[in-house]
Tab-separated table of C-alpha atoms in Angstrom:
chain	number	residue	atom	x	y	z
A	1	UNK	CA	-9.910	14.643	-11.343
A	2	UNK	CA	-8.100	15.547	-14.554
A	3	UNK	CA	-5.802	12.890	-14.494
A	4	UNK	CA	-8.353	9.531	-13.410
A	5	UNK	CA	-10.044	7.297	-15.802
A	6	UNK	CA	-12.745	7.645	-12.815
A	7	UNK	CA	-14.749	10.819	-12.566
A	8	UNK	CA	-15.465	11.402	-8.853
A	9	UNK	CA	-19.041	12.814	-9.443
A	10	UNK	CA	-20.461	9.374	-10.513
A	11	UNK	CA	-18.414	7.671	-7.416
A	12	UNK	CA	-18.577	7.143	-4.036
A	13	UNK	CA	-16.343	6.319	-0.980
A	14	UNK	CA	-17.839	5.143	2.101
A	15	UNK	CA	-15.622	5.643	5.824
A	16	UNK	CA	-16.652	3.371	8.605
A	17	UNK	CA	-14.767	3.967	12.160
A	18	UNK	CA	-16.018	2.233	15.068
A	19	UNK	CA	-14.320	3.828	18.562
A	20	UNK	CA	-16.327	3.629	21.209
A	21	UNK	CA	-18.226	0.347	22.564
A	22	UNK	CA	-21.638	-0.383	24.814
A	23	UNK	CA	-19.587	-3.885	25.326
A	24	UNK	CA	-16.864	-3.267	27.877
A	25	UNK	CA	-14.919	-6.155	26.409
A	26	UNK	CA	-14.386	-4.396	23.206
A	27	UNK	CA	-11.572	-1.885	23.967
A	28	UNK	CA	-12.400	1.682	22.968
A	29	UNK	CA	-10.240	3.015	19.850
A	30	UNK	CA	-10.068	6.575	19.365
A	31	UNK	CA	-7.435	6.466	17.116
A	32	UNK	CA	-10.026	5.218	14.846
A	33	UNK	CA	-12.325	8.214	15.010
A	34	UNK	CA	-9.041	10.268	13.949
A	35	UNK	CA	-8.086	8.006	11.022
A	36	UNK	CA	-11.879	8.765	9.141
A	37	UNK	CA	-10.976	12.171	9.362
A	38	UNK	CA	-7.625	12.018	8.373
A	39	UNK	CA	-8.453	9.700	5.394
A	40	UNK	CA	-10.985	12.004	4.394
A	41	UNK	CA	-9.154	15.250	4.594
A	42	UNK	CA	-7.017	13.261	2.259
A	43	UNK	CA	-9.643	12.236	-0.163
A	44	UNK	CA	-11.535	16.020	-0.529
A	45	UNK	CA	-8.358	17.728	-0.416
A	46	UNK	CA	-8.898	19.338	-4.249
A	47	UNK	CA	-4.491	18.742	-4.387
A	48	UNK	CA	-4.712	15.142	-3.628
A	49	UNK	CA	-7.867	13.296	-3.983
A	50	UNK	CA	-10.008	15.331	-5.422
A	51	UNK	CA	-13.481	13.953	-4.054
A	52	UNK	CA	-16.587	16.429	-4.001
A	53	UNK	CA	-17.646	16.154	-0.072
A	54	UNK	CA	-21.142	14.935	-1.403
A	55	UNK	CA	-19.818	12.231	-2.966
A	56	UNK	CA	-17.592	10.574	0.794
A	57	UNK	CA	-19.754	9.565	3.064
A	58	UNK	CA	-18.526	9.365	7.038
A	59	UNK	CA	-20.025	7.093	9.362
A	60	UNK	CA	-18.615	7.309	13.352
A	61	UNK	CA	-19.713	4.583	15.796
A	62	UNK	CA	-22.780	3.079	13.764
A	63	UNK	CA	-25.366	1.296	15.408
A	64	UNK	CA	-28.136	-1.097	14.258
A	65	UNK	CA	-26.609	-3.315	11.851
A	66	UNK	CA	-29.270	-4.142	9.729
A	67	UNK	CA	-30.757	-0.812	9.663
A	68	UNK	CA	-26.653	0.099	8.892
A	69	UNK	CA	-26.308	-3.122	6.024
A	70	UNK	CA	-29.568	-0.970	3.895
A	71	UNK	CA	-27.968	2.568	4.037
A	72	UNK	CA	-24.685	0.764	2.858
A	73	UNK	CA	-26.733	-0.828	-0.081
A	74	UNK	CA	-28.279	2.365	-0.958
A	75	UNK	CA	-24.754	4.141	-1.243
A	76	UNK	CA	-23.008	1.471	-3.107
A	77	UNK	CA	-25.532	1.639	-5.606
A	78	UNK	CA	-25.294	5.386	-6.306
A	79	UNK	CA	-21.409	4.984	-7.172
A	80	UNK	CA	-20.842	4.357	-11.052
A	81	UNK	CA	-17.635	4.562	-11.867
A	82	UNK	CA	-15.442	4.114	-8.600
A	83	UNK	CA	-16.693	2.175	-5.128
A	84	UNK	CA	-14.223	2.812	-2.450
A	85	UNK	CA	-14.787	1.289	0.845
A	86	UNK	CA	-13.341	1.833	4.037
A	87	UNK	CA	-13.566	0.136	7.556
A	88	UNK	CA	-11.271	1.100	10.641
A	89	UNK	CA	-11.795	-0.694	14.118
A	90	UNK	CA	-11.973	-3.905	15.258
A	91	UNK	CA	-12.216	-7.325	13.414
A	92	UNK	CA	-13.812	-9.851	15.361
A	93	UNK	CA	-14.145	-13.698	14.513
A	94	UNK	CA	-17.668	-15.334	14.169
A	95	UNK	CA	-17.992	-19.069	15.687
A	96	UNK	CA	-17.295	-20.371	12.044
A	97	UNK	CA	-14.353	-18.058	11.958
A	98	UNK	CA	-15.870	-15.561	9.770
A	99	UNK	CA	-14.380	-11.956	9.686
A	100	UNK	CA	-17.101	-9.499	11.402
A	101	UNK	CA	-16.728	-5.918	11.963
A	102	UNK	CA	-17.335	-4.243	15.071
A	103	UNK	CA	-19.751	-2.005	15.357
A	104	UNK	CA	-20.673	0.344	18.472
A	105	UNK	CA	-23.765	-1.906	19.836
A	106	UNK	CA	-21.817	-5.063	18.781
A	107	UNK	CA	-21.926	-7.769	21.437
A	108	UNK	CA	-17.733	-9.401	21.813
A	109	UNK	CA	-19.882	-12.980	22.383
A	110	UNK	CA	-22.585	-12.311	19.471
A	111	UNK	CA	-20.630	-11.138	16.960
A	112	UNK	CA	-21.908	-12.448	13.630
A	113	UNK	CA	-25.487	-11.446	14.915
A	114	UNK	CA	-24.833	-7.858	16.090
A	115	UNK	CA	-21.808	-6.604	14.063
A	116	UNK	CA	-21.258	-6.171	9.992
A	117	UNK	CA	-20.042	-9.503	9.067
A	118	UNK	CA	-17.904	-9.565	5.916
A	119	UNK	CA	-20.090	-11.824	3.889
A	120	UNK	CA	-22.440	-8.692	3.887
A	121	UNK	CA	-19.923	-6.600	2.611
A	122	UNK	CA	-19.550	-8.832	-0.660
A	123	UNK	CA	-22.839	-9.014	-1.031
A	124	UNK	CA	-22.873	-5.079	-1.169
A	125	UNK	CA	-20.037	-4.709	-3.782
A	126	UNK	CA	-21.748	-7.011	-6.038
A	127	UNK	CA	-24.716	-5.157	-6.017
A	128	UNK	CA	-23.000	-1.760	-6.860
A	129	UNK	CA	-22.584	-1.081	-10.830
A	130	UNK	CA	-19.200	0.513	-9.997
A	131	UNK	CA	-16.645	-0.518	-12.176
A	132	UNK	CA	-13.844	-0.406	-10.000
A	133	UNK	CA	-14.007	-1.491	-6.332
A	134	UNK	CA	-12.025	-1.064	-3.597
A	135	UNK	CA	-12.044	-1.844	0.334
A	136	UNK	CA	-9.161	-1.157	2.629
A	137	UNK	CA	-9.832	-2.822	6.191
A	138	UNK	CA	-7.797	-1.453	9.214
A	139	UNK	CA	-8.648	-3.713	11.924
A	140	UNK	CA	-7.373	-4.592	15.530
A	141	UNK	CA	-8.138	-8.303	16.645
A	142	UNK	CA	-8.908	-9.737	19.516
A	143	UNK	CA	-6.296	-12.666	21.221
A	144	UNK	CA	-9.402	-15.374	19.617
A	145	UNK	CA	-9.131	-13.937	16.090
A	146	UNK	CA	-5.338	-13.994	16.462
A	147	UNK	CA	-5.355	-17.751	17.431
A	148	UNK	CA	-7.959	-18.730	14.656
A	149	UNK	CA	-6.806	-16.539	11.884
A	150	UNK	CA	-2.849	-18.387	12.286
A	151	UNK	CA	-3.376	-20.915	9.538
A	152	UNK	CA	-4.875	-18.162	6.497
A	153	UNK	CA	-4.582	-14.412	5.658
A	154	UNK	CA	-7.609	-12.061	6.397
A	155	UNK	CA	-7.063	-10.779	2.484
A	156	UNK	CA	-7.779	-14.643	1.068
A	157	UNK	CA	-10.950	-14.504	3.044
A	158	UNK	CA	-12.225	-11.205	1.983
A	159	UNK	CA	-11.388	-11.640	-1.819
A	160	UNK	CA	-14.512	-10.729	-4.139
A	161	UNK	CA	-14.093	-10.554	-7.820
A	162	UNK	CA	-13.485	-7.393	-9.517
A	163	UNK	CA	-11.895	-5.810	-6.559
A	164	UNK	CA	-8.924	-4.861	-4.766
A	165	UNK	CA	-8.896	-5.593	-0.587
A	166	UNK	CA	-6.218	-3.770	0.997
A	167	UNK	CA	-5.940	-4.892	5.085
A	168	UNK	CA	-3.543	-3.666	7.519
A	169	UNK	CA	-2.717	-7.108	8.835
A	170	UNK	CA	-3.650	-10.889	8.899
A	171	UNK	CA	-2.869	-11.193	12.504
A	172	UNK	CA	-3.179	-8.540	15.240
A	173	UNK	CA	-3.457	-4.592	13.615
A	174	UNK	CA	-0.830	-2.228	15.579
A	175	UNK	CA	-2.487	1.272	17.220
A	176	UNK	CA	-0.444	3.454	19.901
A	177	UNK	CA	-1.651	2.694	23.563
A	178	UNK	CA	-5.200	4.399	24.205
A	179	UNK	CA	-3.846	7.184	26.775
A	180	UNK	CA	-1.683	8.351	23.292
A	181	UNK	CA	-4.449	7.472	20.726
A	182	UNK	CA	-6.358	11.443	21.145
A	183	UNK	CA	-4.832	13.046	18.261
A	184	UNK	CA	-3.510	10.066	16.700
A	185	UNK	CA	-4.150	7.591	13.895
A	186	UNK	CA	-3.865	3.881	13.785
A	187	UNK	CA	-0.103	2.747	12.629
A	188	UNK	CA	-1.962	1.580	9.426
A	189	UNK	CA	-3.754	4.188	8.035
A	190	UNK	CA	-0.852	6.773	9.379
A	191	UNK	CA	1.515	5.343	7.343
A	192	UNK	CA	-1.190	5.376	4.130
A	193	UNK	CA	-2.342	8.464	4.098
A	194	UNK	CA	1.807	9.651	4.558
A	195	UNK	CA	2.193	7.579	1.410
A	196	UNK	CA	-0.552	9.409	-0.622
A	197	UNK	CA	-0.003	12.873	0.823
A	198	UNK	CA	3.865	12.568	-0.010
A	199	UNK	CA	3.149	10.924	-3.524
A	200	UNK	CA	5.623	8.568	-5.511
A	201	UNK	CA	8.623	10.193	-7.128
A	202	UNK	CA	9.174	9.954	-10.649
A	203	UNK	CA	5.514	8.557	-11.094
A	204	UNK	CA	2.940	9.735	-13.203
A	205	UNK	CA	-0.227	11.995	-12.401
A	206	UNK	CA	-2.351	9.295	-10.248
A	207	UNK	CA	-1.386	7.503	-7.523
A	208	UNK	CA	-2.807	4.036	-7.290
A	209	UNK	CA	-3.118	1.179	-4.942
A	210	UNK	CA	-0.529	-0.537	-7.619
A	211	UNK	CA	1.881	2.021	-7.047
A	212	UNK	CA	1.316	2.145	-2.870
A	213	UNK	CA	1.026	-1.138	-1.691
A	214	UNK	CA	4.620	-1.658	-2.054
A	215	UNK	CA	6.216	1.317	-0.399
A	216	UNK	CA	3.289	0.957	2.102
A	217	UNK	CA	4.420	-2.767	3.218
A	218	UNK	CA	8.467	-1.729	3.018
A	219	UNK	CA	7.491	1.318	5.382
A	220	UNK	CA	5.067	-0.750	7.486
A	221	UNK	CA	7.714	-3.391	8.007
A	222	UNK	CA	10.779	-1.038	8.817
A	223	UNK	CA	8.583	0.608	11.688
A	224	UNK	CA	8.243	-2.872	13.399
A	225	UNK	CA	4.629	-3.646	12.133
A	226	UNK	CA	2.653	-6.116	10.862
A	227	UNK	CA	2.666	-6.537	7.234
A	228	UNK	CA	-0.270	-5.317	5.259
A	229	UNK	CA	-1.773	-7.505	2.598
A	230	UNK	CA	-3.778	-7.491	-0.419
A	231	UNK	CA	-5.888	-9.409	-3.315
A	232	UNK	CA	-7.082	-8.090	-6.664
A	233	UNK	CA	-8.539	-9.126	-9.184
A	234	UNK	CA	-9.027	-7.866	-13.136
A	235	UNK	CA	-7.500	-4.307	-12.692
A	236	UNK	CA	-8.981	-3.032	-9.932
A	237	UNK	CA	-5.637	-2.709	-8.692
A	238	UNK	CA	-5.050	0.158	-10.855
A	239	UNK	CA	-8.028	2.738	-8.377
A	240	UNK	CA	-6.532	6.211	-8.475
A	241	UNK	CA	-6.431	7.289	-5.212
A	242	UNK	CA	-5.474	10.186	-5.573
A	243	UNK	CA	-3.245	13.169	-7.370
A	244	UNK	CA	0.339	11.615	-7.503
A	245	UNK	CA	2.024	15.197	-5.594
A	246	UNK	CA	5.798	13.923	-6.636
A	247	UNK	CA	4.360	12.792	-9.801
A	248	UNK	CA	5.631	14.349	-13.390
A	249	UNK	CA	3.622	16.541	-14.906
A	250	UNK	CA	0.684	14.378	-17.549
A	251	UNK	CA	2.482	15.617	-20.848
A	252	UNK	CA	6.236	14.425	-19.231
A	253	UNK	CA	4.951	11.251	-17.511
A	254	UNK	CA	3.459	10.117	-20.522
A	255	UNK	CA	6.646	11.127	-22.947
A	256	UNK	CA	9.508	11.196	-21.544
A	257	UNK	CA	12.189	11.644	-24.080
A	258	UNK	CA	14.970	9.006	-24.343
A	259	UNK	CA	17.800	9.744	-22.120
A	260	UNK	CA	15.630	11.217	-19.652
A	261	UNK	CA	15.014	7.989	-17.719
A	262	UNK	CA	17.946	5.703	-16.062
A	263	UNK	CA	18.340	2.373	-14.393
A	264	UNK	CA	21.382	1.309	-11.838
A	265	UNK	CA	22.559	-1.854	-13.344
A	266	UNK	CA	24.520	-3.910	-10.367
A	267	UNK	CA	26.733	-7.002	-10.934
A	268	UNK	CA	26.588	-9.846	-8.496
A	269	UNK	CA	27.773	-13.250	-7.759
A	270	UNK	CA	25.406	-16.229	-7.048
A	271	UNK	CA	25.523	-16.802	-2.948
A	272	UNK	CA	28.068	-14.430	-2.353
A	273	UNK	CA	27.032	-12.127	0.708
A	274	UNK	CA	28.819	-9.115	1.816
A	275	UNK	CA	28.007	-7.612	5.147
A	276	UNK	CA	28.876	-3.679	6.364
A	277	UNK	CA	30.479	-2.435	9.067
A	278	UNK	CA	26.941	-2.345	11.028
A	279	UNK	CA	26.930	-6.739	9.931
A	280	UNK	CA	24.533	-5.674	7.510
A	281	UNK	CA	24.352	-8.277	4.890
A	282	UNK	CA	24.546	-7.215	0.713
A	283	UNK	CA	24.590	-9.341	-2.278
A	284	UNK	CA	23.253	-12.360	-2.884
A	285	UNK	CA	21.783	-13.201	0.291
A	286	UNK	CA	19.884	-16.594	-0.411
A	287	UNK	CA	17.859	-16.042	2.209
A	288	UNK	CA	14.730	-15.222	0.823
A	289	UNK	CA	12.379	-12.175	-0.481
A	290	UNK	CA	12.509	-10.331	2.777
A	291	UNK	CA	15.934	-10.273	3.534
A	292	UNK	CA	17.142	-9.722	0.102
A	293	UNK	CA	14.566	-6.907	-0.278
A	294	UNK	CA	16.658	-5.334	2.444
A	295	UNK	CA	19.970	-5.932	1.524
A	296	UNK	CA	19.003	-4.686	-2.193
A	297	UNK	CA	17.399	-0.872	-1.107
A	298	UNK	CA	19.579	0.242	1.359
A	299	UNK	CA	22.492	2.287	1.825
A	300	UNK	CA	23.279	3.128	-2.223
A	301	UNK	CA	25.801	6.002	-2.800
A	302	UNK	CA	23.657	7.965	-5.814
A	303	UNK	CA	23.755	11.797	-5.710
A	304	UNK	CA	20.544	13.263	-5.179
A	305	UNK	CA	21.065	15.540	-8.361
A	306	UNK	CA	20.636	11.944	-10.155
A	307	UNK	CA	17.812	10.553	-7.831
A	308	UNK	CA	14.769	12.443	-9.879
A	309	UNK	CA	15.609	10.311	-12.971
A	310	UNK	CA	16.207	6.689	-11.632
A	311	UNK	CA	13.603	4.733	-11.482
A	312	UNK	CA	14.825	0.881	-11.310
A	313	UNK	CA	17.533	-1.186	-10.101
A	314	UNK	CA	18.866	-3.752	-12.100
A	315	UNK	CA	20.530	-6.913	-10.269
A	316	UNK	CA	22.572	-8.949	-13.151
A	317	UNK	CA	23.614	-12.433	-11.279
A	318	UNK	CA	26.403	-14.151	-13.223
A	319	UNK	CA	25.927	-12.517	-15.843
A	320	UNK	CA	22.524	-12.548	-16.488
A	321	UNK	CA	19.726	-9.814	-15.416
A	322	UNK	CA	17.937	-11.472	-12.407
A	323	UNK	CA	15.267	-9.252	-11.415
A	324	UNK	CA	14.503	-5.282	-11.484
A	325	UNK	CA	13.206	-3.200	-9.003
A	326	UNK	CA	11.255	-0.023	-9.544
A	327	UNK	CA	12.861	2.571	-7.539
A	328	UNK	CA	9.229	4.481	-5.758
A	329	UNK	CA	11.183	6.708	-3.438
A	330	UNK	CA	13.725	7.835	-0.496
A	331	UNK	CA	13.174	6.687	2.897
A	332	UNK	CA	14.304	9.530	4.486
A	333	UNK	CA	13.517	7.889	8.023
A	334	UNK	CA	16.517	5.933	6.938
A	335	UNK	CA	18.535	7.520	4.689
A	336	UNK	CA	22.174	8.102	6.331
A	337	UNK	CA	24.092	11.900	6.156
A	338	UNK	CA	26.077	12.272	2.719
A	339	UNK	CA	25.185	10.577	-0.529
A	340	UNK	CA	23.677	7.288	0.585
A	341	UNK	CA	20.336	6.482	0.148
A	342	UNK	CA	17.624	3.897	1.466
A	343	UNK	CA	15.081	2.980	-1.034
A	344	UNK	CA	11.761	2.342	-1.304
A	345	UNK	CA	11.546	-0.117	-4.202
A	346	UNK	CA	9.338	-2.549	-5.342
A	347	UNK	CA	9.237	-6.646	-5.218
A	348	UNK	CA	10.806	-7.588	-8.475
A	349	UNK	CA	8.597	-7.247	-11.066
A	350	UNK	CA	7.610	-9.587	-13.879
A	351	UNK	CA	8.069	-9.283	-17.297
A	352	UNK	CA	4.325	-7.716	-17.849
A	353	UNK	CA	4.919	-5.209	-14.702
A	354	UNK	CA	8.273	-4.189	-16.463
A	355	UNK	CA	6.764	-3.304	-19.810
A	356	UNK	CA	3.575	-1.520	-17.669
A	357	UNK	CA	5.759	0.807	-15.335
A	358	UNK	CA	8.833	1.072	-16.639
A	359	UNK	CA	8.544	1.397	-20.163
A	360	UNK	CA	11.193	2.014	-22.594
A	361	UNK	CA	13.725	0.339	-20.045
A	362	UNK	CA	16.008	-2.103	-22.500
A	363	UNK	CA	16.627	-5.282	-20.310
A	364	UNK	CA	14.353	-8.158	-19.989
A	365	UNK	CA	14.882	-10.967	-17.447
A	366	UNK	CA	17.226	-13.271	-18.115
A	367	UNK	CA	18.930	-11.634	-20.915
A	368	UNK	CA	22.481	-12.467	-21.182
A	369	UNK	CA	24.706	-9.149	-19.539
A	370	UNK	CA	28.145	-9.834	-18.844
A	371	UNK	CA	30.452	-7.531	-16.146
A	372	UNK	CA	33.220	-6.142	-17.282
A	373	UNK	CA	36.436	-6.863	-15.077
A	374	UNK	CA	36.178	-4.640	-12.294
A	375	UNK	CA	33.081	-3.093	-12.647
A	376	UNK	CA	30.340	-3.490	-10.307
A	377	UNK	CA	27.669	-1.029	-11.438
A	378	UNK	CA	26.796	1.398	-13.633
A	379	UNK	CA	24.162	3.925	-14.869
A	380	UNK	CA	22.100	2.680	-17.961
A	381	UNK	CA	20.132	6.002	-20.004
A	382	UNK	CA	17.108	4.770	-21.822
């Protein structure tokens, strides 16, 4: 791809859906079957990712798991510059509450012993000279590996230096009942692939996991399901995906004139929450990330005519700038008739973020901006 610091030739993404089961007590998933394909459709489309179909390797209903574990090790070791790793199925818990995965022989009672457990998985990504890693896990659990997994997140447990795990939930994964699942995809990897296919507006040319992971969890959580998570380390974060399709052009995403770029700037008041005719609560909430994520994205009279330019919102409490919030997209799904939009924005970002993705934008946390008497917001040009 033209616009990655990876060259797909010299890397390698590996697809692993388990959907069928010798062991009644494992629940088939077809759903699964239909999220390899639609994640690799995805990856090889020449628009999007980009992949040579060589270099993705598909794996349906696997059997044999140590036969399985050596053709994994002999893949992971032909990828050089990008490892890419994907799993969709079921999760299973060993005795010592170990994440396995399911695969189609796997005993529900033996689990360690006849599915993929995780610790094999790390073993694999260390022994791959890729420079950048990633594995995105879209499992279903069983009520056992719900009980056992209340106390930690499945991310803390898969975390392996030098790369980025993406899963689709700590608890219990979401997938439509199985007399709808024959042409559909799990919720998870639905709402991904959506993501990548519709690209992030006002981005540049690649679309990473950086620049996902937060519309993905906004989206995930406005549909009613459980929250994805994630752990990265070094900047492995940073895996280009694919072709950004709303992105700006390379030579206009990487100089943008001043002026070109602008930032809502929105006065507030310590603990002072508003609420809408629909009792939806604005402002300073004070009650935490996920409410005030809400009350902060949605419903924002701005023109569309303006939208292709703004990329963050500015929230200046008593008079000094609080956090910012990059501005990824429209959620049409939500997005009211007229002039009022729902966003998809970010979690605040830190002072390093700021400089990384929104560069040239003049405000810095906690600098000093006062309101002028009777003005609440205002468009800032940079």
């Amino acid at each position: 791809m033209e616009t990655d610091f990876l060259d797909r030739r010299r890397s390698r993404a590996i697809l692993i859906g388990a959907s069928c089961f010798t062991d009644t007590a494992l629940t088939p998933v077809p759903a699964a079957a239909n999220s390899v394909d639609r994640l690799k459709d995805v990856l090889t489309d020449p628009a999007l990712g980009g992949w040579p179909e060589e270099r993705v390797a598909v794996f349906l209903d696997p059997r044999e798991t140590g036969a399985f574990q050596a053709t994994l090790y002999d893949l992971a070791e032909t990828a050089e510059d990008g490892l890419l790793l994907y799993f969709v199925g079921h999760g299973m818990l060993s005795d010592m509450s170990e994440l396995c995965l399911a695969l189609s022989d796997t005993r529900a009672d033996r689990a360690e012993s006849t599915g993929l457990p995780y610790a094999s998985i790390k073993k694999i990504l260390a022994s791959s000279p890729a420079a950048v890693k990633t594995v995105i896990l879209d499992c279903c659990y069983s009520g056992q590996a719900i009980e056992a997994l209340s106390s930690g997140s499945i991310a803390d447990s898969t975390a392996v230096a030098g790369v980025t795990t993406l899963t689709a939930a700590d608890l219990a994964a979401h997938v439509v009942p199985l007399e709808q699942q024959t042409a559909a995809c799990t919720s998870f990897t639905h709402h991904l692939t959506e993501l990548i296919s519709r690209g992030r507006l006002n981005g540049g040319p690649a679309l990473t996991l950086h620049d996902i992971y937060p519309a993905l969890k906004a989206r995930l959580k406005e549909n009613g399901l459980p929250a994805p998570n994630w752990r990265t380390t070094d900047t492995a974060a940073m895996f280009p995906m694919a072709r950004n399709a709303a992105g700006l052009p390379p030579e206009e995403a990487t100089s943008r004139p001043v002026g070109e770029s602008q930032a809502l700037i929105i006065w507030r008041r310590e603990g002072k929450t508003l609420y809408d005719v629909d009792g939806r609560p604005y402002g300073e909430t004070g009650e935490g990330e996920n409410v005030q994520l809400d009350a902060d994205r949605k419903w924002w009279p701005i023109a569309r005519s303006r939208f292709p330019t703004l990329r963050a919102l500015v929230f200046v409490v008593d008079g000094q700038v609080n956090r910012v919030r990059e501005i990824i997209g429209i959620d049409e799904d939500e997005t009211r008739e007229g002039n009022k939009l729902a966003l998809d924005v970010s979690p605040p970002l830190t002072s390093a973020e700021m400089d990384e993705r929104l560069p040239g934008l003049p405000v810095t946390l906690g600098a000093t901006l006062p309101a002028v008497r009777g003005k609440l917001r205002e468009y800032l040009a940079y």
